[in-house]
Tab-separated table of C-alpha atoms in Angstrom:
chain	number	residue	atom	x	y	z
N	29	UNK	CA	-9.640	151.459	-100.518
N	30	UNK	CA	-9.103	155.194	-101.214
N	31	UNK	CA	-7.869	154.544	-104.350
N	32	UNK	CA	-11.091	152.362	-105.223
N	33	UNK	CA	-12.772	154.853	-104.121
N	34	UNK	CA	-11.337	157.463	-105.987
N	35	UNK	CA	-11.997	155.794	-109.469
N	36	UNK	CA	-15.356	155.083	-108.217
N	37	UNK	CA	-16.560	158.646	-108.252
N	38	UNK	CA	-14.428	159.026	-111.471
N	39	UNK	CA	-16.541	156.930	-113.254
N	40	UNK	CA	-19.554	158.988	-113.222
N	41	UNK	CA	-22.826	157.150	-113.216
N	42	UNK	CA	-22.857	154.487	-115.726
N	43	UNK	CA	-19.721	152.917	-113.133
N	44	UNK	CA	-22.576	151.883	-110.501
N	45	UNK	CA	-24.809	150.685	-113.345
N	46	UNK	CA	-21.775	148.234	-115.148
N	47	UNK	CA	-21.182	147.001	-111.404
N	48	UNK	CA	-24.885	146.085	-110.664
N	49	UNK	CA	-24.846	144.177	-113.907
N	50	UNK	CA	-21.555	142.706	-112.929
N	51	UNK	CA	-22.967	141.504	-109.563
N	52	UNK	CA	-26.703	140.168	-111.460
N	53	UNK	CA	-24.224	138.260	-114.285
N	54	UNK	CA	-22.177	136.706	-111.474
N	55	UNK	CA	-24.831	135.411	-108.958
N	56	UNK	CA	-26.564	133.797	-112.452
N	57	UNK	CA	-23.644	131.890	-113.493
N	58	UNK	CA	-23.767	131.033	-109.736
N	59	UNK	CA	-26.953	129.807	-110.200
N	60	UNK	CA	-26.434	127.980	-113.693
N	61	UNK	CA	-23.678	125.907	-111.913
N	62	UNK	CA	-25.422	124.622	-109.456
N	63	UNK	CA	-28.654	123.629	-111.202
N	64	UNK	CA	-27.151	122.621	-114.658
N	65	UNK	CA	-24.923	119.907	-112.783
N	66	UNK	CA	-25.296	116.367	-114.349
N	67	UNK	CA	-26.683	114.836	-111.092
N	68	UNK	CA	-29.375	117.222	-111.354
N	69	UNK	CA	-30.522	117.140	-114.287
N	70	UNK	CA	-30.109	113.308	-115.964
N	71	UNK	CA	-28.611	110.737	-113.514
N	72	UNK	CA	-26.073	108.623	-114.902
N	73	UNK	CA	-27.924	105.192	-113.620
N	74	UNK	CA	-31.471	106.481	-113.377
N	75	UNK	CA	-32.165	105.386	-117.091
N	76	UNK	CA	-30.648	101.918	-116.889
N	77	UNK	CA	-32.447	101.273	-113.350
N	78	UNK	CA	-35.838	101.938	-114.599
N	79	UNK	CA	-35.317	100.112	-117.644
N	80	UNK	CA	-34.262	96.953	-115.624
N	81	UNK	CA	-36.784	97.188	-113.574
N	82	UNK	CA	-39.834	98.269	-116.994
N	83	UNK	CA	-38.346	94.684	-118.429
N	84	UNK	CA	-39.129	92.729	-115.256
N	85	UNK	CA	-42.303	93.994	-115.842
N	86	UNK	CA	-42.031	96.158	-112.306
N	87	UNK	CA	-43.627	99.064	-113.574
N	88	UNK	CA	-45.064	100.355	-110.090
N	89	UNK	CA	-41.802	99.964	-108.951
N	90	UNK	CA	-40.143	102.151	-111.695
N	91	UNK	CA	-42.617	104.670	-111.059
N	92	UNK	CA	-41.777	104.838	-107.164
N	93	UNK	CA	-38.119	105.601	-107.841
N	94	UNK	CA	-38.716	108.018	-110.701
N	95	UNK	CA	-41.024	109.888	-108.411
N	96	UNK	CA	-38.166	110.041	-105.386
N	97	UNK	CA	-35.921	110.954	-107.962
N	98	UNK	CA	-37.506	114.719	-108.222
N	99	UNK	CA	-34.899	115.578	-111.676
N	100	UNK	CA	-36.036	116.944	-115.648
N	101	UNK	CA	-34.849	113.354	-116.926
N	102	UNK	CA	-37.183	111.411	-114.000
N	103	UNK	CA	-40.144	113.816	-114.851
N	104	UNK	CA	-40.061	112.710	-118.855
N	105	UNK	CA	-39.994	109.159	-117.890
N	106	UNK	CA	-42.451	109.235	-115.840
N	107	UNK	CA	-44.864	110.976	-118.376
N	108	UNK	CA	-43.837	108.034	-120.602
N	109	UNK	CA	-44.552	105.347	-118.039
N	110	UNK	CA	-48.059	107.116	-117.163
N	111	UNK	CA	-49.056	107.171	-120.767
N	112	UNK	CA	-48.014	103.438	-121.402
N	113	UNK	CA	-50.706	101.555	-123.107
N	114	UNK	CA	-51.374	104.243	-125.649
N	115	UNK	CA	-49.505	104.536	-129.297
N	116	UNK	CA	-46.271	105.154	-129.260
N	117	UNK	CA	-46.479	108.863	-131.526
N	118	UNK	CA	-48.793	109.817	-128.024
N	119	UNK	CA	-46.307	108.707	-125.815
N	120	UNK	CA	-43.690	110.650	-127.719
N	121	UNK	CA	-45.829	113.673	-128.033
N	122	UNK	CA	-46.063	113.481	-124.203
N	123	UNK	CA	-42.248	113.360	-123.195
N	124	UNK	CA	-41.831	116.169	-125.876
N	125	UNK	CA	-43.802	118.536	-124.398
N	126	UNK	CA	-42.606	117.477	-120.317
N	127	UNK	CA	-39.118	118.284	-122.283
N	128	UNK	CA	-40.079	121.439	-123.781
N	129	UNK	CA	-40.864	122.293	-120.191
N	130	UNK	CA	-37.683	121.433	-118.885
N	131	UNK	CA	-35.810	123.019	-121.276
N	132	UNK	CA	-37.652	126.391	-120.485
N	133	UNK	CA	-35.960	125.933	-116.897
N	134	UNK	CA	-32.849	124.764	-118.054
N	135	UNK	CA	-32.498	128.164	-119.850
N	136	UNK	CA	-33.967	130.084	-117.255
N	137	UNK	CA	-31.960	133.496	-116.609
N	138	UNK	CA	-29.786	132.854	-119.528
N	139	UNK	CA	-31.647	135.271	-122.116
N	140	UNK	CA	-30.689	138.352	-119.210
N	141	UNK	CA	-27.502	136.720	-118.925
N	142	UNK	CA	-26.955	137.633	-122.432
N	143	UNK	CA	-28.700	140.450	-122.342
N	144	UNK	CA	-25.703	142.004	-119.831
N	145	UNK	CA	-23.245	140.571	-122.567
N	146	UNK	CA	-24.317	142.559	-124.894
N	147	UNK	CA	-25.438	145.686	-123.384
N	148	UNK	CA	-22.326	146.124	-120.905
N	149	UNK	CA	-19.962	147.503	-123.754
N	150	UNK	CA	-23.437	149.630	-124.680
N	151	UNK	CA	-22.959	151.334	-121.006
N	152	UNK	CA	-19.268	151.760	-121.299
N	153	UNK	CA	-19.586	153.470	-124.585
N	154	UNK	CA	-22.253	155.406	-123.032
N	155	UNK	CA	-19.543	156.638	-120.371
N	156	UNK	CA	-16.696	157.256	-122.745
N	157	UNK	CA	-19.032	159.637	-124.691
N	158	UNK	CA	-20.357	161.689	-121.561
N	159	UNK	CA	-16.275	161.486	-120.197
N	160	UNK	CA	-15.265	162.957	-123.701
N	161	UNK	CA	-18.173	165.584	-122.976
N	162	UNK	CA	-16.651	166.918	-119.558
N	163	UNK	CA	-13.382	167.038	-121.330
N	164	UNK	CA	-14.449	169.405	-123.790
N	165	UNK	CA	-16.605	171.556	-121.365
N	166	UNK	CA	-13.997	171.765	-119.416
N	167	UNK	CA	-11.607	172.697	-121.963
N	168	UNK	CA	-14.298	175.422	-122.667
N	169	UNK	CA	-13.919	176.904	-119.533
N	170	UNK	CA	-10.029	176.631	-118.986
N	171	UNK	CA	-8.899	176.156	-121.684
N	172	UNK	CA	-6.564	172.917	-123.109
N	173	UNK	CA	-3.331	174.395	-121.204
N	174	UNK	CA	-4.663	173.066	-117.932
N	175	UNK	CA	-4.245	169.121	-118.260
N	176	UNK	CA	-5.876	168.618	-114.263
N	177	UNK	CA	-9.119	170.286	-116.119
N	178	UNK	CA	-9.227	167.925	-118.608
N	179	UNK	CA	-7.675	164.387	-116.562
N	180	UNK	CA	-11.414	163.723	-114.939
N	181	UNK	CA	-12.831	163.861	-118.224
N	182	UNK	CA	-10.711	161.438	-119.482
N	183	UNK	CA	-10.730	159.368	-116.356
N	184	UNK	CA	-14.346	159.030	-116.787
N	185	UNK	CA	-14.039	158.000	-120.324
N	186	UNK	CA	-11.133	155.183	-120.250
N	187	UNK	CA	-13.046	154.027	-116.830
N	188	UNK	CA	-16.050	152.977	-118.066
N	189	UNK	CA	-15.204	151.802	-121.504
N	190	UNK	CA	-12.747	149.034	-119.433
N	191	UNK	CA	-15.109	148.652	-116.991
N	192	UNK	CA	-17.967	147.830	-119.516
N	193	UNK	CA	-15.274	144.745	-121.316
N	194	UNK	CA	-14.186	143.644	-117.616
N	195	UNK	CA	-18.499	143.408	-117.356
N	196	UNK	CA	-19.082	141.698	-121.140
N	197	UNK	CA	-16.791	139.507	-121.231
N	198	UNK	CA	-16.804	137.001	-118.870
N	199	UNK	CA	-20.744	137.707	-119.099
N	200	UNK	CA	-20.546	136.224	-123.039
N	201	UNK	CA	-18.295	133.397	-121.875
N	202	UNK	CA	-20.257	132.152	-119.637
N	203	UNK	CA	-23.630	132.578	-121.773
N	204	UNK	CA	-21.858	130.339	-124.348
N	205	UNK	CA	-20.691	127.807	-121.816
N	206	UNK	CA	-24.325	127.508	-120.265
N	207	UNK	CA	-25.883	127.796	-123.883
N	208	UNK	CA	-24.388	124.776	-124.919
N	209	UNK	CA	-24.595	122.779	-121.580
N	210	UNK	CA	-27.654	122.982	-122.347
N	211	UNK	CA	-28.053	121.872	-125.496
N	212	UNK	CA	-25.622	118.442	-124.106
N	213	UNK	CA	-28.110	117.900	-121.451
N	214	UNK	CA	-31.108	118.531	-123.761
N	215	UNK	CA	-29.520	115.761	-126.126
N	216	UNK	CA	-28.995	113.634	-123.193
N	217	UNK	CA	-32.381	113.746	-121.852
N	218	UNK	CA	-34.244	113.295	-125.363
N	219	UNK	CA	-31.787	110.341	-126.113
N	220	UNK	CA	-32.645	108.293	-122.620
N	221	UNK	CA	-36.382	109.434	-122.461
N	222	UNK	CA	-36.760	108.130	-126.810
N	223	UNK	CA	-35.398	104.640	-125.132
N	224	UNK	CA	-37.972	104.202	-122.653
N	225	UNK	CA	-40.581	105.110	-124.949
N	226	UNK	CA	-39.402	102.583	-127.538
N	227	UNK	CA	-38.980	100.095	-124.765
N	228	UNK	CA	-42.858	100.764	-123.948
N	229	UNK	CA	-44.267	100.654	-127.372
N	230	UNK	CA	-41.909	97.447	-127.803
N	231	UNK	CA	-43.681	95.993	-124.630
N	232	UNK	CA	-47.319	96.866	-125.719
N	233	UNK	CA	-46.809	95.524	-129.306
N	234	UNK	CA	-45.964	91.965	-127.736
């Protein structure tokens, strides 16, 4: 604990800074795991249960599970079930935009996310520059025959440039990772909410 400590109050204050964005980047791919889970987003029998039950001409019963099932890929079919009746480029436009929504809170916190990626190395550059600084000034003072003069100076320097890669790393990783689950589940939900609306346009062209 000492030790921690100790290389705490080495790092000089861009330390605190990389471990606040260490602790923001880690409770939002907390967050991203949770929410962009398959079962939350697109159901694997959601789409094939309301299209049974659009063919048997159940409509009002489609609509009653699609509302109780409160997820992005429910919300578009709905929109395409509420605008049935109308042409089939309207119905289209419709689940677009509900998607474009959806896709706004798919990506939600990612943007900072990356943000931390980049700008972590930023703040541990930062440090090694002001740690190179007290090396010199103290070298001014003492001299370089003193090595204890110049050892928090260079503590403060290899400190934060580490801590600022520990920090941007995993923070890129996982901004990659979410970035393209994403894009999967985006795919996903365009693909089953396209085969409702053809199945609707189908129905009201008969």
């Amino acid at each position: 604990m000492q030790e921690l400590l100790g290389l705490f109050k080495l790092g000089g204050f861009v330390l605190p800074i990389l471990i606040l964005a260490a602790i923001v980047a880690l409770a939002i791919a907390g967050n991203r795991l949770w929410v962009l889970r398959r079962g939350r987003i697109a159901p694997r029998d959601l789409a094939p249960r309301v299209g049974e039950l659009v063919d048997a001409g159940k409509v009002q019963q489609a609509v009653k599970v699609l509302y109780e099932n409160d997820t992005p890929l429910a919300r578009m079919m709905l929109v395409a079930l509420q605008s049935a009746g109308q042409p089939r480029d309207v119905i289209k436009e419709s689940v677009e935009e509900t998607g474009r929504h959806e896709v706004a809170h798919l990506d939600r916190y990612l943007n900072f996310l990356g943000s931390i990626a980049g700008v972590a190395p930023l703040l541990g550059l930062l440090g090694t520059v002001f740690g190179i600084m007290h090396a010199f000034a103290a070298i001014g003072m003492v001299g370089a025959g003193d090595p204890k003069a110049l050892a928090s100076g260079i503590a403060e320097a290899l400190i934060t440039t580490a801590s600022g890669l520990i920090v941007a790393i995993p923070s890129l990783m996982f901004y990659r990772y979410f970035k393209g689950r994403v894009d999967a589940l985006v795919l996903s939900l365009e693909k089953e909410a396209l085969k409702l609306v053809n199945q609707i346009a189908a129905g009201t062209e008969k």
